[in-house]
Amino acid sequence: GNSVTQMEGPVTLSEEAFLTINCTYTATGYPSLFWYVQYPGEGLQLLLKATKADDKGSNKGFEATYRKETTSFHLEKGSVQVSDSAVYFCALGGSQGNLIFGKGTKLSVKP
Amino acid sequence: GAVVSQHPSRVICKSGTSVKIECRSLDFQATTMFWYRQFPKKSLMLMATSNEGSKATYEQGVEKDKFLINHASLTLSTLTVTSAHPEDSSFYICSARDLAGGPGYNEQFFGPGTRLTVL
């Protein structure tokens, strides 16, 4: 069945460091792919999405490219800030309109 | 943008009581809402899919008699935790899909979550 695998955390970085959070998926067809972010004590917010191969989603300096050949949707940011500290979830869209989430990666950015 | 609210944001109750959590889509209509449970340092576990005007579809292992879901309108779904026990303490999050997105449209808008503590 469809599934999402993302890198285990936690990830701890210094401010202005480069961030990569790996996400790979297993799916039939060409699902939409998403990154959601959860700040402490809050619900999830959509960070970015891509709906077809080679699409690049971007928002708030974060980017992820839908790579069909490697079944990946890695999240990147060139220079992280303390305010980016959160848990990041990779997800793919199921055929029933549902979302299938990865286990989440906690990011801590130190000043 | 699409906004989903949850009420209450935090609730503390005694063991054996029932707790109702509301999930509302504020500026769009949602045929489908989803209820998740999140344990500390864990991912979201989908509990059930709530469809307006029909019975909810529960995931395997989720007791439908314990977690009652009602989706009475296109903007409101409720989750009632019946006879709550300390092991039901968790963070419950709802999400909604915009009806305008059409079948198979996956983007979901999430509520801020409800922290339930059962004493």
PDB file of C-alpha atoms in Angstrom:
ATOM      1  CA  GLY A   1       0.000   0.000   0.000  1.00  0.00           C
ATOM      2  CA  ASN A   2       0.891   3.654  -0.091  1.00  0.00           C
ATOM      3  CA  SER A   3       3.361   4.835   2.504  1.00  0.00           C
ATOM      4  CA  VAL A   4       5.708   7.672   3.386  1.00  0.00           C
ATOM      5  CA  THR A   5       9.121   7.405   4.963  1.00  0.00           C
ATOM      6  CA  GLN A   6      10.887  10.450   6.302  1.00  0.00           C
ATOM      7  CA  MET A   7      14.150  10.828   8.115  1.00  0.00           C
ATOM      8  CA  GLU A   8      14.197  10.261  11.821  1.00  0.00           C
ATOM      9  CA  GLY A   9      14.772  13.245  14.013  1.00  0.00           C
ATOM     10  CA  PRO A  10      15.404  15.203  15.939  1.00  0.00           C
ATOM     11  CA  VAL A  11      17.436  17.498  13.746  1.00  0.00           C
ATOM     12  CA  THR A  12      19.346  20.250  15.515  1.00  0.00           C
ATOM     13  CA  LEU A  13      20.869  23.085  13.495  1.00  0.00           C
ATOM     14  CA  SER A  14      22.396  26.467  14.122  1.00  0.00           C
ATOM     15  CA  GLU A  15      20.669  29.537  12.754  1.00  0.00           C
ATOM     16  CA  GLU A  16      21.421  30.170   9.054  1.00  0.00           C
ATOM     17  CA  ALA A  17      22.403  26.557   8.443  1.00  0.00           C
ATOM     18  CA  PHE A  18      21.138  24.601   5.438  1.00  0.00           C
ATOM     19  CA  LEU A  19      18.278  22.208   6.050  1.00  0.00           C
ATOM     20  CA  THR A  20      17.351  18.993   4.299  1.00  0.00           C
ATOM     21  CA  ILE A  21      14.669  16.641   5.539  1.00  0.00           C
ATOM     22  CA  ASN A  22      14.419  13.544   3.391  1.00  0.00           C
ATOM     23  CA  CYS A  23      11.091  12.070   2.380  1.00  0.00           C
ATOM     24  CA  THR A  24      10.454   9.125   0.104  1.00  0.00           C
ATOM     25  CA  TYR A  25       7.181   7.532  -0.789  1.00  0.00           C
ATOM     26  CA  THR A  26       5.662   4.352  -2.122  1.00  0.00           C
ATOM     27  CA  ALA A  27       2.509   4.727  -4.128  1.00  0.00           C
ATOM     28  CA  THR A  28       0.626   3.602  -7.167  1.00  0.00           C
ATOM     29  CA  GLY A  29      -0.022   6.280  -9.707  1.00  0.00           C
ATOM     30  CA  TYR A  30       0.991   9.872  -9.181  1.00  0.00           C
ATOM     31  CA  PRO A  31      -0.252  11.147  -5.861  1.00  0.00           C
ATOM     32  CA  SER A  32      -0.068  14.720  -4.678  1.00  0.00           C
ATOM     33  CA  LEU A  33       2.685  15.325  -2.155  1.00  0.00           C
ATOM     34  CA  PHE A  34       2.655  17.684   0.802  1.00  0.00           C
ATOM     35  CA  TRP A  35       4.771  19.059   3.595  1.00  0.00           C
ATOM     36  CA  TYR A  36       2.938  20.120   6.739  1.00  0.00           C
ATOM     37  CA  VAL A  37       4.463  21.928   9.705  1.00  0.00           C
ATOM     38  CA  GLN A  38       3.354  21.764  13.317  1.00  0.00           C
ATOM     39  CA  TYR A  39       4.531  24.437  15.721  1.00  0.00           C
ATOM     40  CA  PRO A  40       4.546  23.569  19.445  1.00  0.00           C
ATOM     41  CA  GLY A  41       1.069  23.144  20.853  1.00  0.00           C
ATOM     42  CA  GLU A  42      -0.651  23.819  17.552  1.00  0.00           C
ATOM     43  CA  GLY A  43      -2.322  21.898  14.746  1.00  0.00           C
ATOM     44  CA  LEU A  44      -0.816  21.284  11.336  1.00  0.00           C
ATOM     45  CA  GLN A  45      -0.348  23.933   8.686  1.00  0.00           C
ATOM     46  CA  LEU A  46       0.249  23.260   5.025  1.00  0.00           C
ATOM     47  CA  LEU A  47       3.773  24.384   4.188  1.00  0.00           C
ATOM     48  CA  LEU A  48       3.922  23.465   0.503  1.00  0.00           C
ATOM     49  CA  LYS A  49       2.655  20.968  -2.002  1.00  0.00           C
ATOM     50  CA  ALA A  50       3.263  19.510  -5.447  1.00  0.00           C
ATOM     51  CA  THR A  51       0.690  17.770  -7.563  1.00  0.00           C
ATOM     52  CA  LYS A  52       2.733  16.236 -10.384  1.00  0.00           C
ATOM     53  CA  ALA A  53       6.210  15.065 -11.262  1.00  0.00           C
ATOM     54  CA  ASP A  54       8.889  17.759 -11.448  1.00  0.00           C
ATOM     55  CA  ASP A  55       6.656  20.291  -9.709  1.00  0.00           C
ATOM     56  CA  LYS A  56       8.448  22.382  -7.119  1.00  0.00           C
ATOM     57  CA  GLY A  57       6.505  23.542  -4.108  1.00  0.00           C
ATOM     58  CA  SER A  58       7.843  26.531  -2.225  1.00  0.00           C
ATOM     59  CA  ASN A  59       6.827  28.714   0.680  1.00  0.00           C
ATOM     60  CA  LYS A  60       8.587  30.779   3.361  1.00  0.00           C
ATOM     61  CA  GLY A  61      11.981  29.901   1.906  1.00  0.00           C
ATOM     62  CA  PHE A  62      11.267  26.164   1.972  1.00  0.00           C
ATOM     63  CA  GLU A  63      11.302  24.129  -1.227  1.00  0.00           C
ATOM     64  CA  ALA A  64      10.588  20.564  -2.256  1.00  0.00           C
ATOM     65  CA  THR A  65      10.622  19.007  -5.723  1.00  0.00           C
ATOM     66  CA  TYR A  66       8.451  16.069  -6.729  1.00  0.00           C
ATOM     67  CA  ARG A  67      10.935  13.505  -8.084  1.00  0.00           C
ATOM     68  CA  LYS A  68       9.163  10.592  -9.700  1.00  0.00           C
ATOM     69  CA  GLU A  69      12.361   8.780 -10.652  1.00  0.00           C
ATOM     70  CA  THR A  70      13.562   8.633  -7.052  1.00  0.00           C
ATOM     71  CA  THR A  71      10.061   8.723  -5.473  1.00  0.00           C
ATOM     72  CA  SER A  72      11.229  11.548  -3.261  1.00  0.00           C
ATOM     73  CA  PHE A  73      10.009  14.906  -2.016  1.00  0.00           C
ATOM     74  CA  HIS A  74      12.858  16.211   0.122  1.00  0.00           C
ATOM     75  CA  LEU A  75      12.329  19.452   2.039  1.00  0.00           C
ATOM     76  CA  GLU A  76      15.081  22.069   1.860  1.00  0.00           C
ATOM     77  CA  LYS A  77      15.759  25.539   3.157  1.00  0.00           C
ATOM     78  CA  GLY A  78      18.918  27.480   2.546  1.00  0.00           C
ATOM     79  CA  SER A  79      19.077  29.363   5.841  1.00  0.00           C
ATOM     80  CA  VAL A  80      16.978  28.288   8.797  1.00  0.00           C
ATOM     81  CA  GLN A  81      15.805  30.582  11.564  1.00  0.00           C
ATOM     82  CA  VAL A  82      14.962  29.905  15.200  1.00  0.00           C
ATOM     83  CA  SER A  83      11.319  30.438  14.285  1.00  0.00           C
ATOM     84  CA  ASP A  84      11.481  27.405  11.963  1.00  0.00           C
ATOM     85  CA  SER A  85      11.733  25.113  14.980  1.00  0.00           C
ATOM     86  CA  ALA A  86       8.786  22.754  14.621  1.00  0.00           C
ATOM     87  CA  VAL A  87       7.823  19.252  13.579  1.00  0.00           C
ATOM     88  CA  TYR A  88       7.649  18.686   9.828  1.00  0.00           C
ATOM     89  CA  PHE A  89       5.438  16.031   8.272  1.00  0.00           C
ATOM     90  CA  CYS A  90       5.682  14.690   4.760  1.00  0.00           C
ATOM     91  CA  ALA A  91       2.405  13.345   3.363  1.00  0.00           C
ATOM     92  CA  LEU A  92       0.959  11.899   0.222  1.00  0.00           C
ATOM     93  CA  GLY A  93      -2.575  12.029  -1.021  1.00  0.00           C
ATOM     94  CA  GLY A  94      -4.531   8.783  -1.018  1.00  0.00           C
ATOM     95  CA  SER A  95      -7.111   7.785  -3.581  1.00  0.00           C
ATOM     96  CA  GLN A  96      -9.964   8.475  -1.158  1.00  0.00           C
ATOM     97  CA  GLY A  97      -8.987  12.067  -0.551  1.00  0.00           C
ATOM     98  CA  ASN A  98      -7.166  11.091   2.612  1.00  0.00           C
ATOM     99  CA  LEU A  99      -3.592  11.912   3.580  1.00  0.00           C
ATOM    100  CA  ILE A 100      -0.908   9.411   4.512  1.00  0.00           C
ATOM    101  CA  PHE A 101       1.663  10.938   6.828  1.00  0.00           C
ATOM    102  CA  GLY A 102       5.246  10.177   7.600  1.00  0.00           C
ATOM    103  CA  LYS A 103       6.251   9.969  11.247  1.00  0.00           C
ATOM    104  CA  GLY A 104       7.391  13.557  11.448  1.00  0.00           C
ATOM    105  CA  THR A 105      10.791  15.126  11.924  1.00  0.00           C
ATOM    106  CA  LYS A 106      11.418  17.506  14.779  1.00  0.00           C
ATOM    107  CA  LEU A 107      13.643  20.428  13.896  1.00  0.00           C
ATOM    108  CA  SER A 108      15.326  22.545  16.555  1.00  0.00           C
ATOM    109  CA  VAL A 109      17.207  25.655  15.456  1.00  0.00           C
ATOM    110  CA  LYS A 110      19.614  27.194  17.951  1.00  0.00           C
ATOM    111  CA  PRO A 111      20.589  30.876  17.885  1.00  0.00           C
TER     112      PRO A 111
ATOM    113  CA  GLY B   1      -7.389  31.038   3.384  1.00  0.00           C
ATOM    114  CA  ALA B   2      -9.437  28.138   4.657  1.00  0.00           C
ATOM    115  CA  VAL B   3      -9.856  28.126   8.410  1.00  0.00           C
ATOM    116  CA  VAL B   4     -10.809  25.236  10.644  1.00  0.00           C
ATOM    117  CA  SER B   5     -11.605  25.783  14.292  1.00  0.00           C
ATOM    118  CA  GLN B   6     -11.778  23.337  17.158  1.00  0.00           C
ATOM    119  CA  HIS B   7     -13.470  23.739  20.480  1.00  0.00           C
ATOM    120  CA  PRO B   8     -12.454  23.389  23.197  1.00  0.00           C
ATOM    121  CA  SER B   9      -8.715  23.839  22.838  1.00  0.00           C
ATOM    122  CA  ARG B  10      -8.091  22.162  26.148  1.00  0.00           C
ATOM    123  CA  VAL B  11     -10.265  20.050  28.414  1.00  0.00           C
ATOM    124  CA  ILE B  12      -9.685  18.252  31.675  1.00  0.00           C
ATOM    125  CA  CYS B  13     -12.286  15.759  32.804  1.00  0.00           C
ATOM    126  CA  LYS B  14     -12.818  13.022  35.334  1.00  0.00           C
ATOM    127  CA  SER B  15     -12.610   9.381  34.404  1.00  0.00           C
ATOM    128  CA  GLY B  16     -15.967   8.014  33.268  1.00  0.00           C
ATOM    129  CA  THR B  17     -17.326  11.249  31.857  1.00  0.00           C
ATOM    130  CA  SER B  18     -17.929  12.050  28.185  1.00  0.00           C
ATOM    131  CA  VAL B  19     -16.280  14.860  26.294  1.00  0.00           C
ATOM    132  CA  LYS B  20     -17.441  16.440  23.039  1.00  0.00           C
ATOM    133  CA  ILE B  21     -15.016  18.137  20.668  1.00  0.00           C
ATOM    134  CA  GLU B  22     -16.291  20.313  17.839  1.00  0.00           C
ATOM    135  CA  CYS B  23     -14.610  20.877  14.503  1.00  0.00           C
ATOM    136  CA  ARG B  24     -15.870  23.657  12.248  1.00  0.00           C
ATOM    137  CA  SER B  25     -14.879  24.819   8.798  1.00  0.00           C
ATOM    138  CA  LEU B  26     -15.349  28.565   9.012  1.00  0.00           C
ATOM    139  CA  ASP B  27     -15.206  29.780   5.445  1.00  0.00           C
ATOM    140  CA  PHE B  28     -15.763  26.738   3.284  1.00  0.00           C
ATOM    141  CA  GLN B  29     -17.947  23.666   3.065  1.00  0.00           C
ATOM    142  CA  ALA B  30     -16.458  20.326   3.953  1.00  0.00           C
ATOM    143  CA  THR B  31     -18.104  17.106   2.822  1.00  0.00           C
ATOM    144  CA  THR B  32     -15.361  15.193   4.534  1.00  0.00           C
ATOM    145  CA  MET B  33     -13.636  15.811   7.838  1.00  0.00           C
ATOM    146  CA  PHE B  34     -10.947  13.679   9.407  1.00  0.00           C
ATOM    147  CA  TRP B  35     -10.186  13.019  13.042  1.00  0.00           C
ATOM    148  CA  TYR B  36      -6.639  12.295  14.152  1.00  0.00           C
ATOM    149  CA  ARG B  37      -5.037  11.428  17.430  1.00  0.00           C
ATOM    150  CA  GLN B  38      -1.498  12.431  18.178  1.00  0.00           C
ATOM    151  CA  PHE B  39       0.574  10.907  20.960  1.00  0.00           C
ATOM    152  CA  PRO B  40       3.664  12.684  22.305  1.00  0.00           C
ATOM    153  CA  LYS B  41       6.529  12.569  19.815  1.00  0.00           C
ATOM    154  CA  LYS B  42       4.435  10.461  17.456  1.00  0.00           C
ATOM    155  CA  SER B  43       2.890  11.033  14.127  1.00  0.00           C
ATOM    156  CA  LEU B  44      -0.777  11.568  13.564  1.00  0.00           C
ATOM    157  CA  MET B  45      -2.949   8.501  13.710  1.00  0.00           C
ATOM    158  CA  LEU B  46      -6.057   8.725  11.588  1.00  0.00           C
ATOM    159  CA  MET B  47      -8.983   7.655  13.720  1.00  0.00           C
ATOM    160  CA  ALA B  48     -11.904   8.092  11.363  1.00  0.00           C
ATOM    161  CA  THR B  49     -13.214   9.780   8.271  1.00  0.00           C
ATOM    162  CA  SER B  50     -16.392  11.723   8.804  1.00  0.00           C
ATOM    163  CA  ASN B  51     -18.750  12.227   5.884  1.00  0.00           C
ATOM    164  CA  GLU B  52     -21.618  14.673   6.033  1.00  0.00           C
ATOM    165  CA  GLY B  53     -24.949  12.924   6.319  1.00  0.00           C
ATOM    166  CA  SER B  54     -23.572   9.405   6.663  1.00  0.00           C
ATOM    167  CA  LYS B  55     -21.823   7.202   9.168  1.00  0.00           C
ATOM    168  CA  ALA B  56     -18.169   7.745   9.842  1.00  0.00           C
ATOM    169  CA  THR B  57     -15.589   5.289   8.592  1.00  0.00           C
ATOM    170  CA  TYR B  58     -13.332   4.151  11.404  1.00  0.00           C
ATOM    171  CA  GLU B  59      -9.774   2.950  11.066  1.00  0.00           C
ATOM    172  CA  GLN B  60      -8.863  -0.492  12.260  1.00  0.00           C
ATOM    173  CA  GLY B  61      -8.456  -0.667  16.004  1.00  0.00           C
ATOM    174  CA  VAL B  62     -10.526   2.441  16.758  1.00  0.00           C
ATOM    175  CA  GLU B  63     -13.613   1.722  18.848  1.00  0.00           C
ATOM    176  CA  LYS B  64     -16.567   3.373  17.178  1.00  0.00           C
ATOM    177  CA  ASP B  65     -18.725   3.031  20.297  1.00  0.00           C
ATOM    178  CA  LYS B  66     -16.143   4.893  22.314  1.00  0.00           C
ATOM    179  CA  PHE B  67     -15.338   7.618  19.805  1.00  0.00           C
ATOM    180  CA  LEU B  68     -18.668   8.798  18.463  1.00  0.00           C
ATOM    181  CA  ILE B  69     -18.506  10.966  15.376  1.00  0.00           C
ATOM    182  CA  ASN B  70     -21.320  13.057  14.017  1.00  0.00           C
ATOM    183  CA  HIS B  71     -21.133  15.161  10.867  1.00  0.00           C
ATOM    184  CA  ALA B  72     -24.483  16.891  10.840  1.00  0.00           C
ATOM    185  CA  SER B  73     -23.701  19.697   8.437  1.00  0.00           C
ATOM    186  CA  LEU B  74     -21.176  20.717   5.826  1.00  0.00           C
ATOM    187  CA  THR B  75     -19.344  22.862   8.353  1.00  0.00           C
ATOM    188  CA  LEU B  76     -19.486  20.893  11.588  1.00  0.00           C
ATOM    189  CA  SER B  77     -18.252  17.533  12.805  1.00  0.00           C
ATOM    190  CA  THR B  78     -18.139  16.431  16.425  1.00  0.00           C
ATOM    191  CA  LEU B  79     -16.109  13.783  18.204  1.00  0.00           C
ATOM    192  CA  THR B  80     -17.442  12.523  21.515  1.00  0.00           C
ATOM    193  CA  VAL B  81     -15.131  10.510  23.706  1.00  0.00           C
ATOM    194  CA  THR B  82     -17.495   8.432  25.795  1.00  0.00           C
ATOM    195  CA  SER B  83     -16.675   7.140  29.269  1.00  0.00           C
ATOM    196  CA  ALA B  84     -13.225   8.653  29.037  1.00  0.00           C
ATOM    197  CA  HIS B  85     -10.305   7.022  30.798  1.00  0.00           C
ATOM    198  CA  PRO B  86      -6.760   8.252  31.442  1.00  0.00           C
ATOM    199  CA  GLU B  87      -5.462   6.292  28.438  1.00  0.00           C
ATOM    200  CA  ASP B  88      -7.695   8.447  26.230  1.00  0.00           C
ATOM    201  CA  SER B  89      -5.629  11.487  27.180  1.00  0.00           C
ATOM    202  CA  SER B  90      -4.132  12.797  23.984  1.00  0.00           C
ATOM    203  CA  PHE B  91      -4.060  15.600  21.438  1.00  0.00           C
ATOM    204  CA  TYR B  92      -6.983  15.305  19.044  1.00  0.00           C
ATOM    205  CA  ILE B  93      -6.819  17.102  15.725  1.00  0.00           C
ATOM    206  CA  CYS B  94      -9.452  17.453  13.049  1.00  0.00           C
ATOM    207  CA  SER B  95      -9.057  18.407   9.433  1.00  0.00           C
ATOM    208  CA  ALA B  96     -11.421  19.236   6.623  1.00  0.00           C
ATOM    209  CA  ARG B  97     -11.394  19.017   2.856  1.00  0.00           C
ATOM    210  CA  ASP B  98     -12.908  21.787   0.793  1.00  0.00           C
ATOM    211  CA  LEU B  99     -15.959  20.556  -1.100  1.00  0.00           C
ATOM    212  CA  ALA B 100     -14.975  22.741  -4.016  1.00  0.00           C
ATOM    213  CA  GLY B 101     -11.847  20.700  -4.526  1.00  0.00           C
ATOM    214  CA  GLY B 102     -13.776  17.775  -5.964  1.00  0.00           C
ATOM    215  CA  PRO B 103     -13.387  14.022  -5.429  1.00  0.00           C
ATOM    216  CA  GLY B 104      -9.914  12.852  -4.645  1.00  0.00           C
ATOM    217  CA  TYR B 105      -8.721  16.326  -3.736  1.00  0.00           C
ATOM    218  CA  ASN B 106      -6.276  15.720  -0.936  1.00  0.00           C
ATOM    219  CA  GLU B 107      -5.354  19.042   0.615  1.00  0.00           C
ATOM    220  CA  GLN B 108      -6.685  19.189   4.125  1.00  0.00           C
ATOM    221  CA  PHE B 109      -7.005  22.160   6.443  1.00  0.00           C
ATOM    222  CA  PHE B 110      -6.286  21.402  10.054  1.00  0.00           C
ATOM    223  CA  GLY B 111      -7.797  22.645  13.253  1.00  0.00           C
ATOM    224  CA  PRO B 112      -5.545  23.797  16.089  1.00  0.00           C
ATOM    225  CA  GLY B 113      -6.155  20.653  18.097  1.00  0.00           C
ATOM    226  CA  THR B 114      -7.750  19.783  21.441  1.00  0.00           C
ATOM    227  CA  ARG B 115      -5.675  18.663  24.387  1.00  0.00           C
ATOM    228  CA  LEU B 116      -7.696  16.136  26.407  1.00  0.00           C
ATOM    229  CA  THR B 117      -6.560  15.170  29.884  1.00  0.00           C
ATOM    230  CA  VAL B 118      -8.540  12.532  31.743  1.00  0.00           C
ATOM    231  CA  LEU B 119      -7.889  12.361  35.458  1.00  0.00           C
TER     232      LEU B 119
END
